[in-house]
Every structure is written in C-alpha cells, then in structure tokens.
Amino acid sequence: KAGVTQTPRYLIKTRGQQVTLSCSPISGHRSVSWYQQTPGQGLQFLFEYFSETQRNKGNFPGRFSGRQFSNSRSEMNVSTLELGDSALYLCASSSAGAPYNEQFFGPGTRLTVL
Amino acid sequence: DQQVKQNSPSLSVQEGRISILNCDYTNSMFDYFLWYKKYPAEGPTFLISISSIKDKNEDGRFTVFLNKSAKHLSLHIVPSQPGDSAVYFCAAFTGGTSYGKLTFGQGTILTVHP
C-alpha cells in the first residue's frame, strides 16, 4: 500500500503571498489531519477533515484553512504569509475507525517564507 | 500551555544497552498515548501505543509504561541498536470529539553509539 504523499516537498515564498499544500492519504483512509512543526513550538495540530468536513481545528489564525475532496485528498492554504509561518507542514491520514488515533504521516512540505 | 512534555532534549546510549525515554503530561483527559519515531526528511512513524486503562504494553524491543497517578509514561528500547537513532515523540489523544488531534511533546533525540 502506498504511503501518505505530500506535494510539493519544498517551497519558498515571500511575505504576503499565499500557498497551497497538498496531501494524498493512504488508500481507504478517510481522515486527514494537518500539523505544523517548528523548532520552537514542536508539532502542533492545525485541523482534521473527514468525508470533506472539518471536524476539529487547532489554535491557528484564520489565515490557515483547508479542505478535503471526495477522494479524501486534502489541501491546506495559508494566506498572507508571515515569516513565522516557515515550518515543516505534515499531514497524516487514518482510517478513523480505530479506537485510538493511529496516524500515518507523510514526509512533509518544508515551507520557507522570506 | 505544554500539556505533553519531554524534558530531555537528547539521550545518548551505547549499542546493546537500554534506552529509556520519558514523557510527562498534565491533562488527565488523555486516554491514549503513542510514541512516534522520526528520521530527518521523513514524517513521524508510529511505534507503539498504550491505553490509559493499561500500565504496560510491549512490542518486540519496545515497551511503554504508563503511570497515571504520576502522569508519566516512558518508552524502553532493549537492546538499543544504531538504527534506533532518531527523534522520538510522545503524543496523547483525548478521544471523544477531539477528532484527529494528537498533542505532541517536543521530542527527544536518541543517539545509539556502536
């Protein structure tokens, strides 16, 4: 079974721009979660989607948004980029049927904001 | 508010010896705990988990211990191997409507010397 894929792997943007990151979950997985990893804050939960619906959201400003498509692929968008948005963005998929949230992570997208 | 803490940023161990990674948490609502391993340029990989109703779970060389009264969990790796060198994250999940949200510690860099 193919793992979670994320595109692009690396991205460089300038302040004020917007960016869209893509995540394809493991086949059959319907839940996709997004995380931001920075040296100072560690891994922080952004949001989770299941069957095209956002079920949970972390404490991030409204500039961070996402969506999920009918094939379970997900995108996240960051508008009006700030220097502090430079981070590794990870997505994780799960079957959402397990009693606990074992998540399978993609390799991440490294975003650098200049 | 760091609800999951890994107080040791790094740990160095000789090959063949035991590695013990520690994690403390403050939220008594957590009911599942997980350990992930992360290599550079890859996403975290699930290692082992434990439910809050148990105090020990074992899988091969990996054992996780949970002490609910102390709000403390630990991961034991026996024997340690050079390939175990990675960043280890503990994570916690509250279940209920906390869909997709894992709360992570800051990580511990484990180095196993040959």
PDB file of N, CA, C and O in Angstrom, chain A residues 4-7 21-26 31-36 43 46-47 74-76 88-94 103-109, chain B residues 43-44:
ATOM      1  N   VAL A   4       1.405   7.963   2.674  1.00  0.00           N
ATOM      2  CA  VAL A   4       0.873   9.312   2.533  1.00  0.00           C
ATOM      3  C   VAL A   4       1.860  10.132   1.701  1.00  0.00           C
ATOM      4  O   VAL A   4       3.064  10.096   1.959  1.00  0.00           O
ATOM      5  N   THR A   5       1.355  10.814   0.703  1.00  0.00           N
ATOM      6  CA  THR A   5       2.230  11.640  -0.122  1.00  0.00           C
ATOM      7  C   THR A   5       1.859  13.106   0.037  1.00  0.00           C
ATOM      8  O   THR A   5       0.676  13.455   0.188  1.00  0.00           O
ATOM      9  N   GLN A   6       2.887  13.941   0.005  1.00  0.00           N
ATOM     10  CA  GLN A   6       2.672  15.380   0.124  1.00  0.00           C
ATOM     11  C   GLN A   6       3.436  16.100  -0.985  1.00  0.00           C
ATOM     12  O   GLN A   6       4.573  15.744  -1.284  1.00  0.00           O
ATOM     13  N   THR A   7       2.792  17.077  -1.567  1.00  0.00           N
ATOM     14  CA  THR A   7       3.442  17.876  -2.598  1.00  0.00           C
ATOM     15  C   THR A   7       3.150  19.352  -2.379  1.00  0.00           C
ATOM     16  O   THR A   7       2.068  19.705  -1.875  1.00  0.00           O
ATOM     17  N   LEU A  21      -0.791  23.664  -0.084  1.00  0.00           N
ATOM     18  CA  LEU A  21      -0.075  22.400   0.061  1.00  0.00           C
ATOM     19  C   LEU A  21      -1.063  21.262  -0.135  1.00  0.00           C
ATOM     20  O   LEU A  21      -2.226  21.371   0.250  1.00  0.00           O
ATOM     21  N   SER A  22      -0.563  20.155  -0.687  1.00  0.00           N
ATOM     22  CA  SER A  22      -1.451  19.043  -0.999  1.00  0.00           C
ATOM     23  C   SER A  22      -1.042  17.777  -0.264  1.00  0.00           C
ATOM     24  O   SER A  22       0.139  17.535  -0.006  1.00  0.00           O
ATOM     25  N   CYS A  23      -2.042  16.974   0.062  1.00  0.00           N
ATOM     26  CA  CYS A  23      -1.810  15.721   0.782  1.00  0.00           C
ATOM     27  C   CYS A  23      -2.715  14.639   0.214  1.00  0.00           C
ATOM     28  O   CYS A  23      -3.937  14.820   0.138  1.00  0.00           O
ATOM     29  N   SER A  24      -2.119  13.510  -0.150  1.00  0.00           N
ATOM     30  CA  SER A  24      -2.905  12.355  -0.588  1.00  0.00           C
ATOM     31  C   SER A  24      -2.786  11.261   0.465  1.00  0.00           C
ATOM     32  O   SER A  24      -1.676  10.783   0.728  1.00  0.00           O
ATOM     33  N   PRO A  25      -3.890  10.869   1.085  1.00  0.00           N
ATOM     34  CA  PRO A  25      -3.818   9.894   2.171  1.00  0.00           C
ATOM     35  C   PRO A  25      -3.620   8.481   1.641  1.00  0.00           C
ATOM     36  O   PRO A  25      -3.702   8.229   0.436  1.00  0.00           O
ATOM     37  N   ILE A  26      -3.373   7.580   2.563  1.00  0.00           N
ATOM     38  CA  ILE A  26      -3.304   6.167   2.228  1.00  0.00           C
ATOM     39  C   ILE A  26      -4.664   5.744   1.683  1.00  0.00           C
ATOM     40  O   ILE A  26      -5.713   6.176   2.193  1.00  0.00           O
ATOM     41  N   SER A  31      -9.715  10.036   6.967  1.00  0.00           N
ATOM     42  CA  SER A  31      -9.410  11.152   7.858  1.00  0.00           C
ATOM     43  C   SER A  31      -8.025  11.693   7.529  1.00  0.00           C
ATOM     44  O   SER A  31      -7.072  10.923   7.372  1.00  0.00           O
ATOM     45  N   VAL A  32      -7.940  12.992   7.400  1.00  0.00           N
ATOM     46  CA  VAL A  32      -6.655  13.660   7.167  1.00  0.00           C
ATOM     47  C   VAL A  32      -6.495  14.766   8.199  1.00  0.00           C
ATOM     48  O   VAL A  32      -7.385  15.600   8.376  1.00  0.00           O
ATOM     49  N   SER A  33      -5.353  14.729   8.871  1.00  0.00           N
ATOM     50  CA  SER A  33      -5.023  15.786   9.837  1.00  0.00           C
ATOM     51  C   SER A  33      -3.783  16.521   9.361  1.00  0.00           C
ATOM     52  O   SER A  33      -2.927  15.943   8.690  1.00  0.00           O
ATOM     53  N   TRP A  34      -3.675  17.779   9.726  1.00  0.00           N
ATOM     54  CA  TRP A  34      -2.516  18.603   9.370  1.00  0.00           C
ATOM     55  C   TRP A  34      -1.843  19.098  10.631  1.00  0.00           C
ATOM     56  O   TRP A  34      -2.519  19.468  11.614  1.00  0.00           O
ATOM     57  N   TYR A  35      -0.513  19.146  10.586  1.00  0.00           N
ATOM     58  CA  TYR A  35       0.292  19.626  11.698  1.00  0.00           C
ATOM     59  C   TYR A  35       1.357  20.581  11.177  1.00  0.00           C
ATOM     60  O   TYR A  35       1.839  20.447  10.047  1.00  0.00           O
ATOM     61  N   GLN A  36       1.728  21.507  12.044  1.00  0.00           N
ATOM     62  CA  GLN A  36       2.852  22.399  11.769  1.00  0.00           C
ATOM     63  C   GLN A  36       3.971  22.044  12.730  1.00  0.00           C
ATOM     64  O   GLN A  36       3.731  21.923  13.939  1.00  0.00           O
ATOM     65  N   LEU A  43       5.412  19.999  17.246  1.00  0.00           N
ATOM     66  CA  LEU A  43       4.330  19.602  16.341  1.00  0.00           C
ATOM     67  C   LEU A  43       3.005  20.104  16.892  1.00  0.00           C
ATOM     68  O   LEU A  43       2.598  19.732  17.992  1.00  0.00           O
ATOM     69  N   LEU A  46      -3.221  21.467  13.368  1.00  0.00           N
ATOM     70  CA  LEU A  46      -3.896  22.537  12.627  1.00  0.00           C
ATOM     71  C   LEU A  46      -5.386  22.255  12.478  1.00  0.00           C
ATOM     72  O   LEU A  46      -6.218  23.029  12.913  1.00  0.00           O
ATOM     73  N   PHE A  47      -5.720  21.164  11.810  1.00  0.00           N
ATOM     74  CA  PHE A  47      -7.129  20.769  11.635  1.00  0.00           C
ATOM     75  C   PHE A  47      -7.215  19.349  11.123  1.00  0.00           C
ATOM     76  O   PHE A  47      -6.215  18.752  10.708  1.00  0.00           O
ATOM     77  N   SER A  74      -6.481  16.075   0.456  1.00  0.00           N
ATOM     78  CA  SER A  74      -6.707  17.304   1.210  1.00  0.00           C
ATOM     79  C   SER A  74      -5.696  18.374   0.793  1.00  0.00           C
ATOM     80  O   SER A  74      -4.581  18.063   0.357  1.00  0.00           O
ATOM     81  N   GLU A  75      -6.107  19.584   0.919  1.00  0.00           N
ATOM     82  CA  GLU A  75      -5.224  20.731   0.695  1.00  0.00           C
ATOM     83  C   GLU A  75      -5.300  21.649   1.896  1.00  0.00           C
ATOM     84  O   GLU A  75      -6.352  21.753   2.548  1.00  0.00           O
ATOM     85  N   MET A  76      -4.189  22.293   2.178  1.00  0.00           N
ATOM     86  CA  MET A  76      -4.242  23.376   3.156  1.00  0.00           C
ATOM     87  C   MET A  76      -3.688  24.636   2.497  1.00  0.00           C
ATOM     88  O   MET A  76      -2.815  24.572   1.634  1.00  0.00           O
ATOM     89  N   LEU A  88       7.807  23.018   8.849  1.00  0.00           N
ATOM     90  CA  LEU A  88       7.521  21.768   8.154  1.00  0.00           C
ATOM     91  C   LEU A  88       6.039  21.474   8.370  1.00  0.00           C
ATOM     92  O   LEU A  88       5.581  21.423   9.513  1.00  0.00           O
ATOM     93  N   TYR A  89       5.308  21.322   7.296  1.00  0.00           N
ATOM     94  CA  TYR A  89       3.877  21.024   7.391  1.00  0.00           C
ATOM     95  C   TYR A  89       3.667  19.547   7.079  1.00  0.00           C
ATOM     96  O   TYR A  89       4.005  19.066   6.005  1.00  0.00           O
ATOM     97  N   LEU A  90       3.102  18.866   8.056  1.00  0.00           N
ATOM     98  CA  LEU A  90       2.901  17.425   7.950  1.00  0.00           C
ATOM     99  C   LEU A  90       1.426  17.112   7.859  1.00  0.00           C
ATOM    100  O   LEU A  90       0.610  17.719   8.563  1.00  0.00           O
ATOM    101  N   CYS A  91       1.094  16.181   6.999  1.00  0.00           N
ATOM    102  CA  CYS A  91      -0.266  15.684   7.046  1.00  0.00           C
ATOM    103  C   CYS A  91      -0.218  14.215   7.447  1.00  0.00           C
ATOM    104  O   CYS A  91       0.798  13.536   7.272  1.00  0.00           O
ATOM    105  N   ALA A  92      -1.291  13.762   8.034  1.00  0.00           N
ATOM    106  CA  ALA A  92      -1.386  12.386   8.497  1.00  0.00           C
ATOM    107  C   ALA A  92      -2.763  11.851   8.158  1.00  0.00           C
ATOM    108  O   ALA A  92      -3.754  12.575   8.234  1.00  0.00           O
ATOM    109  N   SER A  93      -2.817  10.596   7.777  1.00  0.00           N
ATOM    110  CA  SER A  93      -4.121  10.006   7.500  1.00  0.00           C
ATOM    111  C   SER A  93      -4.389   8.851   8.452  1.00  0.00           C
ATOM    112  O   SER A  93      -3.459   8.237   8.995  1.00  0.00           O
ATOM    113  N   SER A  94      -5.650   8.606   8.678  1.00  0.00           N
ATOM    114  CA  SER A  94      -6.051   7.457   9.483  1.00  0.00           C
ATOM    115  C   SER A  94      -7.367   6.939   8.949  1.00  0.00           C
ATOM    116  O   SER A  94      -8.097   7.644   8.248  1.00  0.00           O
ATOM    117  N   GLN A 103      -2.078   7.526  13.500  1.00  0.00           N
ATOM    118  CA  GLN A 103      -1.992   8.308  12.276  1.00  0.00           C
ATOM    119  C   GLN A 103      -0.722   7.957  11.521  1.00  0.00           C
ATOM    120  O   GLN A 103       0.322   7.704  12.106  1.00  0.00           O
ATOM    121  N   PHE A 104      -0.829   7.964  10.219  1.00  0.00           N
ATOM    122  CA  PHE A 104       0.301   7.673   9.345  1.00  0.00           C
ATOM    123  C   PHE A 104       0.686   8.979   8.664  1.00  0.00           C
ATOM    124  O   PHE A 104      -0.134   9.593   7.975  1.00  0.00           O
ATOM    125  N   PHE A 105       1.926   9.376   8.871  1.00  0.00           N
ATOM    126  CA  PHE A 105       2.367  10.686   8.409  1.00  0.00           C
ATOM    127  C   PHE A 105       3.053  10.640   7.054  1.00  0.00           C
ATOM    128  O   PHE A 105       3.736   9.672   6.713  1.00  0.00           O
ATOM    129  N   GLY A 106       2.871  11.713   6.318  1.00  0.00           N
ATOM    130  CA  GLY A 106       3.638  11.927   5.104  1.00  0.00           C
ATOM    131  C   GLY A 106       4.989  12.528   5.431  1.00  0.00           C
ATOM    132  O   GLY A 106       5.277  12.814   6.599  1.00  0.00           O
ATOM    133  N   PRO A 107       5.834  12.735   4.420  1.00  0.00           N
ATOM    134  CA  PRO A 107       7.185  13.263   4.653  1.00  0.00           C
ATOM    135  C   PRO A 107       7.215  14.753   4.939  1.00  0.00           C
ATOM    136  O   PRO A 107       8.226  15.278   5.403  1.00  0.00           O
ATOM    137  N   GLY A 108       6.119  15.429   4.667  1.00  0.00           N
ATOM    138  CA  GLY A 108       6.050  16.860   4.969  1.00  0.00           C
ATOM    139  C   GLY A 108       6.401  17.756   3.798  1.00  0.00           C
ATOM    140  O   GLY A 108       7.031  17.328   2.827  1.00  0.00           O
ATOM    141  N   THR A 109       5.952  18.981   3.904  1.00  0.00           N
ATOM    142  CA  THR A 109       6.334  20.046   2.974  1.00  0.00           C
ATOM    143  C   THR A 109       7.093  21.087   3.780  1.00  0.00           C
ATOM    144  O   THR A 109       6.571  21.613   4.767  1.00  0.00           O
TER     145      THR A 109
ATOM    146  N   GLY B  43       8.425  11.830   7.666  1.00  0.00           N
ATOM    147  CA  GLY B  43       7.401  12.095   8.660  1.00  0.00           C
ATOM    148  C   GLY B  43       7.532  11.149   9.839  1.00  0.00           C
ATOM    149  O   GLY B  43       8.215  10.125   9.756  1.00  0.00           O
ATOM    150  N   PRO B  44       6.906  11.471  10.970  1.00  0.00           N
ATOM    151  CA  PRO B  44       6.940  10.569  12.120  1.00  0.00           C
ATOM    152  C   PRO B  44       6.331   9.209  11.778  1.00  0.00           C
ATOM    153  O   PRO B  44       5.373   9.122  11.017  1.00  0.00           O
TER     154      PRO B  44
END
